[in-house]
Each structure stands twice: as structure tokens, then as C-alpha cells.
mmCIF file with all atom_site columns, C-alpha atoms in Angstrom:
data_model
loop_
_atom_site.group_PDB
_atom_site.id
_atom_site.type_symbol
_atom_site.label_atom_id
_atom_site.label_alt_id
_atom_site.label_comp_id
_atom_site.label_asym_id
_atom_site.label_entity_id
_atom_site.label_seq_id
_atom_site.pdbx_PDB_ins_code
_atom_site.Cartn_x
_atom_site.Cartn_y
_atom_site.Cartn_z
_atom_site.occupancy
_atom_site.B_iso_or_equiv
_atom_site.pdbx_formal_charge
_atom_site.auth_seq_id
_atom_site.auth_comp_id
_atom_site.auth_asym_id
_atom_site.auth_atom_id
_atom_site.pdbx_PDB_model_num
ATOM 1   C CA . MET A 1 1   ? -64.666 -75.475 12.628 1.00 0.00 ? 27  MET A CA 1
ATOM 2   C CA . GLY A 1 2   ? -61.913 -77.869 13.514 1.00 0.00 ? 28  GLY A CA 1
ATOM 3   C CA . THR A 1 3   ? -60.139 -79.105 16.630 1.00 0.00 ? 29  THR A CA 1
ATOM 4   C CA . ALA A 1 4   ? -59.285 -76.666 19.429 1.00 0.00 ? 30  ALA A CA 1
ATOM 5   C CA . LEU A 1 5   ? -55.671 -77.277 20.367 1.00 0.00 ? 31  LEU A CA 1
ATOM 6   C CA . LYS A 1 6   ? -55.280 -76.539 24.250 1.00 0.00 ? 32  LYS A CA 1
ATOM 7   C CA . PHE A 1 7   ? -51.511 -75.519 23.740 1.00 0.00 ? 33  PHE A CA 1
ATOM 8   C CA . VAL A 1 8   ? -52.392 -72.922 21.007 1.00 0.00 ? 34  VAL A CA 1
ATOM 9   C CA . THR A 1 9   ? -53.334 -69.293 21.889 1.00 0.00 ? 35  THR A CA 1
ATOM 10  C CA . VAL A 1 10  ? -55.620 -67.833 19.470 1.00 0.00 ? 36  VAL A CA 1
ATOM 11  C CA . ILE A 1 11  ? -55.149 -63.962 18.691 1.00 0.00 ? 37  ILE A CA 1
ATOM 12  C CA . LYS A 1 12  ? -57.656 -61.799 16.930 1.00 0.00 ? 38  LYS A CA 1
ATOM 13  C CA . ASP A 1 13  ? -56.373 -58.275 17.576 1.00 0.00 ? 39  ASP A CA 1
ATOM 14  C CA . ASP A 1 14  ? -53.217 -55.968 17.201 1.00 0.00 ? 40  ASP A CA 1
ATOM 15  C CA . ALA A 1 15  ? -52.835 -55.350 21.040 1.00 0.00 ? 41  ALA A CA 1
ATOM 16  C CA . THR A 1 16  ? -52.754 -59.194 21.910 1.00 0.00 ? 42  THR A CA 1
ATOM 17  C CA . PHE A 1 17  ? -50.387 -60.002 18.993 1.00 0.00 ? 43  PHE A CA 1
ATOM 18  C CA . ARG A 1 18  ? -48.017 -57.166 20.241 1.00 0.00 ? 44  ARG A CA 1
ATOM 19  C CA . SER A 1 19  ? -48.148 -58.335 23.926 1.00 0.00 ? 45  SER A CA 1
ATOM 20  C CA . LEU A 1 20  ? -47.815 -62.040 23.270 1.00 0.00 ? 46  LEU A CA 1
ATOM 21  C CA . VAL A 1 21  ? -45.458 -62.232 20.130 1.00 0.00 ? 47  VAL A CA 1
ATOM 22  C CA . LEU A 1 22  ? -43.623 -58.920 19.474 1.00 0.00 ? 48  LEU A CA 1
ATOM 23  C CA . ASP A 1 23  ? -43.185 -58.251 23.289 1.00 0.00 ? 49  ASP A CA 1
ATOM 24  C CA . ALA A 1 24  ? -42.427 -61.926 24.203 1.00 0.00 ? 50  ALA A CA 1
ATOM 25  C CA . PRO A 1 25  ? -39.203 -62.587 26.194 1.00 0.00 ? 51  PRO A CA 1
ATOM 26  C CA . LYS A 1 26  ? -36.135 -62.679 23.811 1.00 0.00 ? 52  LYS A CA 1
ATOM 27  C CA . THR A 1 27  ? -35.671 -66.484 24.421 1.00 0.00 ? 53  THR A CA 1
ATOM 28  C CA . CYS A 1 28  ? -39.201 -67.350 23.613 1.00 0.00 ? 54  CYS A CA 1
ATOM 29  C CA . LEU A 1 29  ? -39.827 -68.427 19.918 1.00 0.00 ? 55  LEU A CA 1
ATOM 30  C CA . CYS A 1 30  ? -43.560 -67.864 18.869 1.00 0.00 ? 56  CYS A CA 1
ATOM 31  C CA . ILE A 1 31  ? -44.844 -69.901 16.015 1.00 0.00 ? 57  ILE A CA 1
ATOM 32  C CA . VAL A 1 32  ? -47.631 -68.130 14.533 1.00 0.00 ? 58  VAL A CA 1
ATOM 33  C CA . ASP A 1 33  ? -50.293 -70.122 12.283 1.00 0.00 ? 59  ASP A CA 1
ATOM 34  C CA . CYS A 1 34  ? -51.368 -67.020 10.251 1.00 0.00 ? 60  CYS A CA 1
ATOM 35  C CA . TYR A 1 35  ? -54.746 -67.855 8.767  1.00 0.00 ? 61  TYR A CA 1
ATOM 36  C CA . SER A 1 36  ? -57.482 -66.131 6.786  1.00 0.00 ? 62  SER A CA 1
ATOM 37  C CA . GLU A 1 37  ? -60.967 -65.634 8.117  1.00 0.00 ? 63  GLU A CA 1
ATOM 38  C CA . ILE A 1 38  ? -62.352 -67.174 4.909  1.00 0.00 ? 64  ILE A CA 1
ATOM 39  C CA . TRP A 1 39  ? -60.188 -70.330 5.082  1.00 0.00 ? 65  TRP A CA 1
ATOM 40  C CA . GLY A 1 40  ? -59.555 -70.738 8.731  1.00 0.00 ? 66  GLY A CA 1
ATOM 41  C CA . PRO A 1 41  ? -56.453 -72.242 10.443 1.00 0.00 ? 67  PRO A CA 1
ATOM 42  C CA . CYS A 1 42  ? -54.535 -75.039 8.847  1.00 0.00 ? 68  CYS A CA 1
ATOM 43  C CA . GLU A 1 43  ? -56.391 -78.097 10.262 1.00 0.00 ? 69  GLU A CA 1
ATOM 44  C CA . ALA A 1 44  ? -54.237 -80.363 8.246  1.00 0.00 ? 70  ALA A CA 1
ATOM 45  C CA . LEU A 1 45  ? -51.291 -79.715 10.612 1.00 0.00 ? 71  LEU A CA 1
ATOM 46  C CA . SER A 1 46  ? -53.325 -79.842 13.932 1.00 0.00 ? 72  SER A CA 1
ATOM 47  C CA . LYS A 1 47  ? -52.017 -83.245 14.932 1.00 0.00 ? 73  LYS A CA 1
ATOM 48  C CA . LYS A 1 48  ? -48.544 -82.492 13.790 1.00 0.00 ? 74  LYS A CA 1
ATOM 49  C CA . LEU A 1 49  ? -48.449 -79.444 15.684 1.00 0.00 ? 75  LEU A CA 1
ATOM 50  C CA . GLN A 1 50  ? -49.421 -81.145 18.710 1.00 0.00 ? 76  GLN A CA 1
ATOM 51  C CA . SER A 1 51  ? -46.723 -83.861 18.037 1.00 0.00 ? 77  SER A CA 1
ATOM 52  C CA . ILE A 1 52  ? -44.077 -81.094 17.534 1.00 0.00 ? 78  ILE A CA 1
ATOM 53  C CA . SER A 1 53  ? -45.223 -79.239 20.799 1.00 0.00 ? 79  SER A CA 1
ATOM 54  C CA . THR A 1 54  ? -44.698 -82.436 22.811 1.00 0.00 ? 80  THR A CA 1
ATOM 55  C CA . GLU A 1 55  ? -41.218 -83.093 21.153 1.00 0.00 ? 81  GLU A CA 1
ATOM 56  C CA . LEU A 1 56  ? -40.094 -79.561 22.048 1.00 0.00 ? 82  LEU A CA 1
ATOM 57  C CA . ILE A 1 57  ? -41.205 -79.497 25.671 1.00 0.00 ? 83  ILE A CA 1
ATOM 58  C CA . ASP A 1 58  ? -37.608 -78.550 26.612 1.00 0.00 ? 84  ASP A CA 1
ATOM 59  C CA . TYR A 1 59  ? -37.725 -75.529 24.405 1.00 0.00 ? 85  TYR A CA 1
ATOM 60  C CA . ASP A 1 60  ? -39.144 -72.056 24.964 1.00 0.00 ? 86  ASP A CA 1
ATOM 61  C CA . VAL A 1 61  ? -41.781 -72.046 22.262 1.00 0.00 ? 87  VAL A CA 1
ATOM 62  C CA . LYS A 1 62  ? -45.228 -70.736 22.058 1.00 0.00 ? 88  LYS A CA 1
ATOM 63  C CA . PHE A 1 63  ? -47.791 -71.790 19.504 1.00 0.00 ? 89  PHE A CA 1
ATOM 64  C CA . ILE A 1 64  ? -50.300 -69.062 18.305 1.00 0.00 ? 90  ILE A CA 1
ATOM 65  C CA . ARG A 1 65  ? -53.002 -68.948 15.767 1.00 0.00 ? 91  ARG A CA 1
ATOM 66  C CA . ALA A 1 66  ? -53.568 -65.372 14.368 1.00 0.00 ? 92  ALA A CA 1
ATOM 67  C CA . GLN A 1 67  ? -56.466 -64.136 12.150 1.00 0.00 ? 93  GLN A CA 1
ATOM 68  C CA . ALA A 1 68  ? -54.771 -61.994 9.325  1.00 0.00 ? 94  ALA A CA 1
ATOM 69  C CA . GLU A 1 69  ? -57.642 -59.647 8.814  1.00 0.00 ? 95  GLU A CA 1
ATOM 70  C CA . SER A 1 70  ? -57.591 -58.590 12.407 1.00 0.00 ? 96  SER A CA 1
ATOM 71  C CA . ILE A 1 71  ? -53.956 -57.890 12.649 1.00 0.00 ? 97  ILE A CA 1
ATOM 72  C CA . GLU A 1 72  ? -52.353 -55.032 10.850 1.00 0.00 ? 98  GLU A CA 1
ATOM 73  C CA . LEU A 1 73  ? -48.957 -56.714 10.622 1.00 0.00 ? 99  LEU A CA 1
ATOM 74  C CA . LEU A 1 74  ? -50.382 -59.803 8.999  1.00 0.00 ? 100 LEU A CA 1
ATOM 75  C CA . SER A 1 75  ? -53.050 -58.108 6.764  1.00 0.00 ? 101 SER A CA 1
ATOM 76  C CA . GLU A 1 76  ? -51.121 -58.898 3.605  1.00 0.00 ? 102 GLU A CA 1
ATOM 77  C CA . GLN A 1 77  ? -52.170 -62.592 4.271  1.00 0.00 ? 103 GLN A CA 1
ATOM 78  C CA . ALA A 1 78  ? -55.947 -61.874 4.471  1.00 0.00 ? 104 ALA A CA 1
ATOM 79  C CA . GLY A 1 79  ? -57.923 -63.966 2.016  1.00 0.00 ? 105 GLY A CA 1
ATOM 80  C CA . ARG A 1 80  ? -55.148 -66.372 1.130  1.00 0.00 ? 106 ARG A CA 1
ATOM 81  C CA . SER A 1 81  ? -55.715 -70.223 1.304  1.00 0.00 ? 107 SER A CA 1
ATOM 82  C CA . MET A 1 82  ? -52.127 -71.299 1.645  1.00 0.00 ? 108 MET A CA 1
ATOM 83  C CA . PRO A 1 83  ? -51.142 -71.929 5.336  1.00 0.00 ? 109 PRO A CA 1
ATOM 84  C CA . LEU A 1 84  ? -48.406 -69.538 6.450  1.00 0.00 ? 110 LEU A CA 1
ATOM 85  C CA . PHE A 1 85  ? -46.410 -70.139 9.609  1.00 0.00 ? 111 PHE A CA 1
ATOM 86  C CA . LEU A 1 86  ? -44.266 -67.076 10.827 1.00 0.00 ? 112 LEU A CA 1
ATOM 87  C CA . LEU A 1 87  ? -41.642 -67.683 13.566 1.00 0.00 ? 113 LEU A CA 1
ATOM 88  C CA . PHE A 1 88  ? -40.994 -64.746 15.821 1.00 0.00 ? 114 PHE A CA 1
ATOM 89  C CA . LYS A 1 89  ? -38.072 -64.402 18.342 1.00 0.00 ? 115 LYS A CA 1
ATOM 90  C CA . GLY A 1 90  ? -37.132 -61.362 20.222 1.00 0.00 ? 116 GLY A CA 1
ATOM 91  C CA . GLY A 1 91  ? -39.883 -59.349 18.551 1.00 0.00 ? 117 GLY A CA 1
ATOM 92  C CA . GLU A 1 92  ? -38.482 -59.978 15.097 1.00 0.00 ? 118 GLU A CA 1
ATOM 93  C CA . GLU A 1 93  ? -39.393 -62.397 12.380 1.00 0.00 ? 119 GLU A CA 1
ATOM 94  C CA . ALA A 1 94  ? -36.915 -65.209 12.479 1.00 0.00 ? 120 ALA A CA 1
ATOM 95  C CA . GLY A 1 95  ? -38.447 -67.390 9.666  1.00 0.00 ? 121 GLY A CA 1
ATOM 96  C CA . ARG A 1 96  ? -41.416 -68.420 7.686  1.00 0.00 ? 122 ARG A CA 1
ATOM 97  C CA . ILE A 1 97  ? -42.917 -71.383 6.203  1.00 0.00 ? 123 ILE A CA 1
ATOM 98  C CA . LYS A 1 98  ? -45.315 -71.210 3.329  1.00 0.00 ? 124 LYS A CA 1
ATOM 99  C CA . GLY A 1 99  ? -47.612 -74.299 2.929  1.00 0.00 ? 125 GLY A CA 1
ATOM 100 C CA . ALA A 1 100 ? -48.415 -77.338 5.110  1.00 0.00 ? 126 ALA A CA 1
ATOM 101 C CA . ASN A 1 101 ? -44.886 -78.747 5.596  1.00 0.00 ? 127 ASN A CA 1
ATOM 102 C CA . PRO A 1 102 ? -44.564 -80.113 9.129  1.00 0.00 ? 128 PRO A CA 1
ATOM 103 C CA . LEU A 1 103 ? -40.937 -81.572 8.529  1.00 0.00 ? 129 LEU A CA 1
ATOM 104 C CA . GLN A 1 104 ? -39.773 -78.184 7.370  1.00 0.00 ? 130 GLN A CA 1
ATOM 105 C CA . LEU A 1 105 ? -41.650 -76.365 10.301 1.00 0.00 ? 131 LEU A CA 1
ATOM 106 C CA . SER A 1 106 ? -40.169 -78.776 12.925 1.00 0.00 ? 132 SER A CA 1
ATOM 107 C CA . GLU A 1 107 ? -36.600 -78.356 11.719 1.00 0.00 ? 133 GLU A CA 1
ATOM 108 C CA . MET A 1 108 ? -36.989 -74.571 11.505 1.00 0.00 ? 134 MET A CA 1
ATOM 109 C CA . ILE A 1 109 ? -38.226 -74.590 15.030 1.00 0.00 ? 135 ILE A CA 1
ATOM 110 C CA . ARG A 1 110 ? -35.395 -76.699 16.298 1.00 0.00 ? 136 ARG A CA 1
ATOM 111 C CA . GLU A 1 111 ? -32.847 -74.484 14.578 1.00 0.00 ? 137 GLU A CA 1
ATOM 112 C CA . VAL A 1 112 ? -34.165 -71.207 16.044 1.00 0.00 ? 138 VAL A CA 1
ATOM 113 C CA . ALA A 1 113 ? -35.552 -72.103 19.512 1.00 0.00 ? 139 ALA A CA 1
ATOM 114 C CA . THR A 1 114 ? -33.905 -71.877 22.680 1.00 0.00 ? 140 THR A CA 1
ATOM 115 C CA . LYS A 1 115 ? -33.652 -74.727 25.107 1.00 0.00 ? 141 LYS A CA 1
ATOM 116 C CA . ARG A 1 116 ? -35.024 -74.007 28.578 1.00 0.00 ? 142 ARG A CA 1
ATOM 117 C CA . GLN A 1 117 ? -32.488 -73.836 31.273 1.00 0.00 ? 143 GLN A CA 1
ATOM 118 C CA . SER A 1 118 ? -32.412 -76.853 33.781 1.00 0.00 ? 144 SER A CA 1
ATOM 119 C CA . VAL A 1 119 ? -33.439 -76.010 37.295 1.00 0.00 ? 145 VAL A CA 1
#
């Protein structure tokens, strides 16, 4: 099923979702590709996500794929075919993008993400 992206963490349970997304550092923006087991992750955006992750190397962002059926908070998305990207910052939802819209996703990430401090 599709391409495995090295910069993307795959989550399939509540405990891992809580640990990596809800309990992430307050400056970290978590971009969650919320997918259904039936339809799988949004492969149409895989190359664009890789491009976005490269462009945002100076930002504190984490890309995650989460299976909706396995995570209580995302269960309302189970069985849906439309891609859904949720943005979380400080444990709270900071935005959402419905559909495969890489330009809107990139713009929203830039608005919400925190630039890393130079060392």
C-alpha cells in the first residue's frame, strides 16, 4: 500500500497518539494525516508532504499518519474516503484541512508552526 515516508510517524493506538500529539512540546506543530483503514493514507499528497517537510526544516513540526478506527479522538473519521489533515499545537487542535489541498496545508502550517531557535 503506497510509499513509506521516512519523516512520517505512523500511529495506530490511543496511547501513542496521546504521547506524540496531545503531549507534544507546546512549540511543536503536529500535522496528522487522519486516514481510514478502508481507504488508507492520502498517497496523492505523499510527494507534496515530503516537499513541505523539506521547506519547513527550520520549523518545529512533526508529520504523523493516524488510523481513525484505532484512535478514539479520531473515530468520527472512520470509513471516510476524503483526506483529513488535523493540526495540533500544545495538545489542542489548531486547524484542519479537508481534502487533498497541498497549498492550503502548506499555508496553514506556516501560519501556525513555530520557527526553531538558532543555536
